Amino acid sequence: MKKWLLRFLGSCLLLIPAALFFFSGTDAGLRYLIQLCKPLTADILTIGSASGSLFGTLHLRDIRYADGIDTVLIDSLHLTWDPSQLLNRHIHIRNIRGAGVRVLLGKGSGDTILSPFSLPGILSIDDVSAETITIFSDQEEVWSLRTGTIKNLSYREQTLIVEELSLANKTITIQGKGQLLTSSDYPLQGSWESQVLPVGYEPIIAHGTVDGPLNTLTIAADFQNPFPVHLSGRLNNLLGSTTWQARLESPEVALTKIHQDWPEQRFTKVVIDGHGTLDDFALQ
C-alpha cells in the first residue's frame, strides 16, 4: 500500500510540471488554455488563434475586445516578456508589437466614472508599437495613424508614466510624454510637440501642455509656424459625450504665409473662439 501511494505521489509530482509545460510552453497547450479561459471573459475578450510560449514570446491573431460600448479589433499582436520578475511582483514586458488596429467608438447611455485604482506591484513595458491604427465613430473613419509607439511605460501603485509617445501618419507627427494618477479624478500632466505637413500649405509646428482631471482637461499650445498663434482650451467628458471649447489668438495673420497663392491680406489682433464635439463644431 505504501509503495502504491509513493508511486502515485511521484507520478503526480511529474505530471504537474509536465501539464504546466504543456499549457504554457507548447502551441497546442496554449490554444487549449485560451479555450478554457473563454468562459471567464464572458466574450468581452476573444482571441482567434495563439502560438508561442507563456515563458517568452506570444503570437496572437484576430483579437477582439468589446465592452458593450466600444470595440477594439487587432489583426496580430506579438508580446515578449520576462517571467522571472514575477517573484518580485514585477510584470516586465520587453515589447508589444501590433498591426491592423481598429477602434470602433460607440455611444454609451452616460459618462464613464473611473474608480481609484492602485496596482499591487510593478508593471513596466520597454517598447510598444502598432502599425495601421484606425478610429471610427458612427461607422465613419475619424482618424488614422500609420504608426504609434510608446517607450518606457511604467505603472506603480497609482502612478502611470509614459516617457515617450509618438504618433504619425502621412501628414502629422506628434510626440509627447506624461503622467497619469489613477486616484480620484485621474489627474493627467503631459507635454507634446507636433508637426503638420498639409499638402500645398506651409508646415504647422506647435508645442503645448495638457493637464487636469481626465474628464476636464486644460490644453495650452503655442504655434511657431506659419505665424505665432496661442491656443487655450478645454476638453470635457473625455470618457463620455466629449465636448471641447477653444480660443485662438494671434497678433497678426498673413494669408500668404498659409499658402503662397492666397491674396496679400493681413489681419491683426485675431481672436477665434470655437466649440463642438468630436463630430461637429462651430467657430466665431
Tab-separated table of C-alpha atoms in Angstrom, residues 43-204:
chain	number	residue	atom	x	y	z
A	43	ASP	CA	-16.961	37.173	-24.549
A	44	ILE	CA	-15.536	40.601	-23.660
A	45	LEU	CA	-12.139	39.410	-24.921
A	46	THR	CA	-11.730	36.812	-27.657
A	47	ILE	CA	-8.586	35.561	-29.414
A	48	GLY	CA	-8.808	33.857	-32.796
A	49	SER	CA	-5.520	31.959	-32.621
A	50	ALA	CA	-2.377	31.805	-30.499
A	51	SER	CA	1.106	30.336	-30.691
A	52	GLY	CA	4.376	30.628	-28.822
A	53	SER	CA	5.044	30.222	-25.116
A	54	LEU	CA	3.873	31.844	-21.891
A	55	PHE	CA	7.510	31.709	-20.806
A	56	GLY	CA	8.723	34.020	-23.560
A	57	THR	CA	7.043	35.255	-26.739
A	58	LEU	CA	3.336	35.038	-27.544
A	59	HIS	CA	1.876	35.405	-31.036
A	60	LEU	CA	-1.837	36.266	-31.072
A	61	ARG	CA	-4.168	36.864	-34.010
A	62	ASP	CA	-7.700	38.180	-34.512
A	63	ILE	CA	-8.082	39.776	-31.079
A	64	ARG	CA	-11.429	41.335	-30.237
A	65	TYR	CA	-12.295	43.398	-27.154
A	66	ALA	CA	-15.877	44.613	-26.744
A	67	ASP	CA	-17.288	46.098	-23.532
A	68	GLY	CA	-20.774	46.743	-24.880
A	69	ILE	CA	-19.973	50.292	-25.984
A	70	ASP	CA	-16.550	50.401	-27.633
A	71	THR	CA	-14.872	47.678	-29.672
A	72	VAL	CA	-11.166	47.154	-30.408
A	73	LEU	CA	-10.030	44.785	-33.151
A	74	ILE	CA	-6.377	43.776	-33.639
A	75	ASP	CA	-5.227	41.630	-36.562
A	76	SER	CA	-1.994	40.454	-34.930
A	77	LEU	CA	-0.066	41.022	-31.714
A	78	HIS	CA	3.355	39.765	-30.595
A	79	LEU	CA	4.350	40.020	-26.929
A	80	THR	CA	7.692	39.236	-25.300
A	81	TRP	CA	8.143	39.378	-21.532
A	82	ASP	CA	10.388	38.300	-18.670
A	83	PRO	CA	8.507	35.912	-16.329
A	84	SER	CA	11.485	35.660	-13.935
A	85	GLN	CA	10.487	39.021	-12.423
A	86	LEU	CA	7.114	37.745	-11.198
A	87	LEU	CA	8.616	36.623	-7.892
A	88	ASN	CA	9.400	40.294	-7.242
A	89	ARG	CA	5.791	41.305	-8.064
A	90	HIS	CA	7.090	42.876	-11.261
A	91	ILE	CA	5.484	42.290	-14.659
A	92	HIS	CA	8.237	43.190	-17.111
A	93	ILE	CA	7.153	43.237	-20.753
A	94	ARG	CA	10.019	43.765	-23.168
A	95	ASN	CA	7.956	44.624	-26.235
A	96	ILE	CA	4.466	44.531	-27.709
A	97	ARG	CA	4.038	44.768	-31.458
A	98	GLY	CA	0.608	45.038	-33.047
A	99	ALA	CA	-0.742	45.508	-36.564
A	100	GLY	CA	-4.127	46.287	-38.023
A	101	VAL	CA	-5.719	48.060	-35.040
A	102	ARG	CA	-9.306	49.295	-35.405
A	103	VAL	CA	-11.114	51.187	-32.650
A	104	LEU	CA	-14.898	51.411	-33.026
A	105	LEU	CA	-16.279	54.087	-30.708
A	106	GLY	CA	-19.847	53.570	-29.531
A	107	LYS	CA	-22.312	55.746	-27.685
A	108	GLY	CA	-22.954	54.996	-24.029
A	109	SER	CA	-26.017	55.923	-22.003
A	110	GLY	CA	-23.952	58.087	-19.650
A	111	ASP	CA	-20.473	59.238	-18.694
A	112	THR	CA	-17.905	56.690	-17.578
A	113	ILE	CA	-16.928	57.030	-13.918
A	114	LEU	CA	-13.488	55.690	-13.050
A	115	SER	CA	-12.842	54.377	-9.555
A	116	PRO	CA	-9.445	54.929	-7.901
A	117	PHE	CA	-7.095	52.030	-8.552
A	118	SER	CA	-3.721	51.051	-7.135
A	119	LEU	CA	-1.558	48.376	-8.731
A	120	PRO	CA	-0.285	45.847	-6.151
A	121	GLY	CA	3.101	45.548	-7.815
A	122	ILE	CA	5.040	46.997	-10.722
A	123	LEU	CA	4.264	46.953	-14.435
A	124	SER	CA	6.922	48.073	-16.898
A	125	ILE	CA	6.853	47.937	-20.691
A	126	ASP	CA	10.012	48.790	-22.605
A	127	ASP	CA	8.521	49.218	-26.059
A	128	VAL	CA	5.039	49.207	-27.626
A	129	SER	CA	4.459	49.703	-31.332
A	130	ALA	CA	1.475	49.394	-33.647
A	131	GLU	CA	1.054	49.784	-37.386
A	132	THR	CA	-2.094	50.955	-39.168
A	133	ILE	CA	-4.381	52.306	-36.448
A	134	THR	CA	-7.862	53.475	-37.460
A	135	ILE	CA	-10.513	55.059	-35.240
A	136	PHE	CA	-14.193	55.005	-36.239
A	137	SER	CA	-17.176	56.877	-34.804
A	138	ASP	CA	-20.698	56.070	-36.017
A	139	GLN	CA	-19.074	53.696	-38.532
A	140	GLU	CA	-17.165	56.576	-40.134
A	141	GLU	CA	-13.391	56.943	-40.023
A	142	VAL	CA	-12.415	59.931	-37.867
A	143	TRP	CA	-8.644	59.401	-37.586
A	144	SER	CA	-5.996	57.073	-38.950
A	145	LEU	CA	-2.370	56.576	-37.978
A	146	ARG	CA	0.424	54.884	-39.842
A	147	THR	CA	2.376	54.106	-36.665
A	148	GLY	CA	2.091	54.571	-32.923
A	149	THR	CA	4.846	53.857	-30.382
A	150	ILE	CA	5.284	54.045	-26.622
A	151	LYS	CA	8.658	53.701	-24.922
A	152	ASN	CA	9.391	53.156	-21.231
A	153	LEU	CA	5.932	52.835	-19.736
A	154	SER	CA	5.786	52.171	-16.003
A	155	TYR	CA	2.924	51.744	-13.554
A	156	ARG	CA	3.459	51.514	-9.802
A	157	GLU	CA	0.776	51.929	-7.134
A	158	GLN	CA	-1.279	54.830	-8.566
A	159	THR	CA	1.293	56.386	-10.891
A	160	LEU	CA	1.373	55.627	-14.621
A	161	ILE	CA	4.289	57.213	-16.513
A	162	VAL	CA	4.962	57.296	-20.256
A	163	GLU	CA	8.413	58.642	-21.079
A	164	GLU	CA	7.906	58.780	-24.839
A	165	LEU	CA	4.824	58.666	-27.067
A	166	SER	CA	4.927	59.022	-30.843
A	167	LEU	CA	2.037	59.074	-33.338
A	168	ALA	CA	2.418	59.558	-37.077
A	169	ASN	CA	0.581	59.378	-40.372
A	170	LYS	CA	1.303	60.866	-43.805
A	171	THR	CA	0.907	64.488	-42.736
A	172	ILE	CA	1.005	64.590	-38.910
A	173	THR	CA	3.689	63.734	-36.352
A	174	ILE	CA	3.006	64.034	-32.611
A	175	GLN	CA	5.478	63.323	-29.819
A	176	GLY	CA	4.769	63.577	-26.127
A	177	LYS	CA	5.267	62.339	-22.601
A	178	GLY	CA	3.179	62.415	-19.451
A	179	GLN	CA	1.987	61.062	-16.148
A	180	LEU	CA	-1.450	59.868	-15.041
A	181	LEU	CA	-2.509	59.239	-11.433
A	182	THR	CA	-5.193	56.567	-11.095
A	183	SER	CA	-6.561	58.237	-7.970
A	184	SER	CA	-9.645	60.399	-7.566
A	185	ASP	CA	-10.475	62.296	-10.795
A	186	TYR	CA	-7.479	60.670	-12.583
A	187	PRO	CA	-5.317	63.833	-12.946
A	188	LEU	CA	-3.110	63.948	-16.040
A	189	GLN	CA	0.008	66.006	-16.774
A	190	GLY	CA	1.660	65.915	-20.172
A	191	SER	CA	3.569	67.841	-22.804
A	192	TRP	CA	3.702	67.411	-26.570
A	193	GLU	CA	5.173	68.630	-29.839
A	194	SER	CA	3.567	68.330	-33.250
A	195	GLN	CA	4.241	68.974	-36.902
A	196	VAL	CA	1.574	69.039	-39.597
A	197	LEU	CA	2.548	68.981	-43.268
A	198	PRO	CA	-0.648	69.699	-45.240
A	199	VAL	CA	-0.212	69.206	-48.978
A	200	GLY	CA	0.204	72.569	-50.723
A	201	TYR	CA	0.357	74.600	-47.494
A	202	GLU	CA	3.047	75.780	-45.105
A	203	PRO	CA	4.031	73.408	-42.262
A	204	ILE	CA	2.280	73.909	-38.922
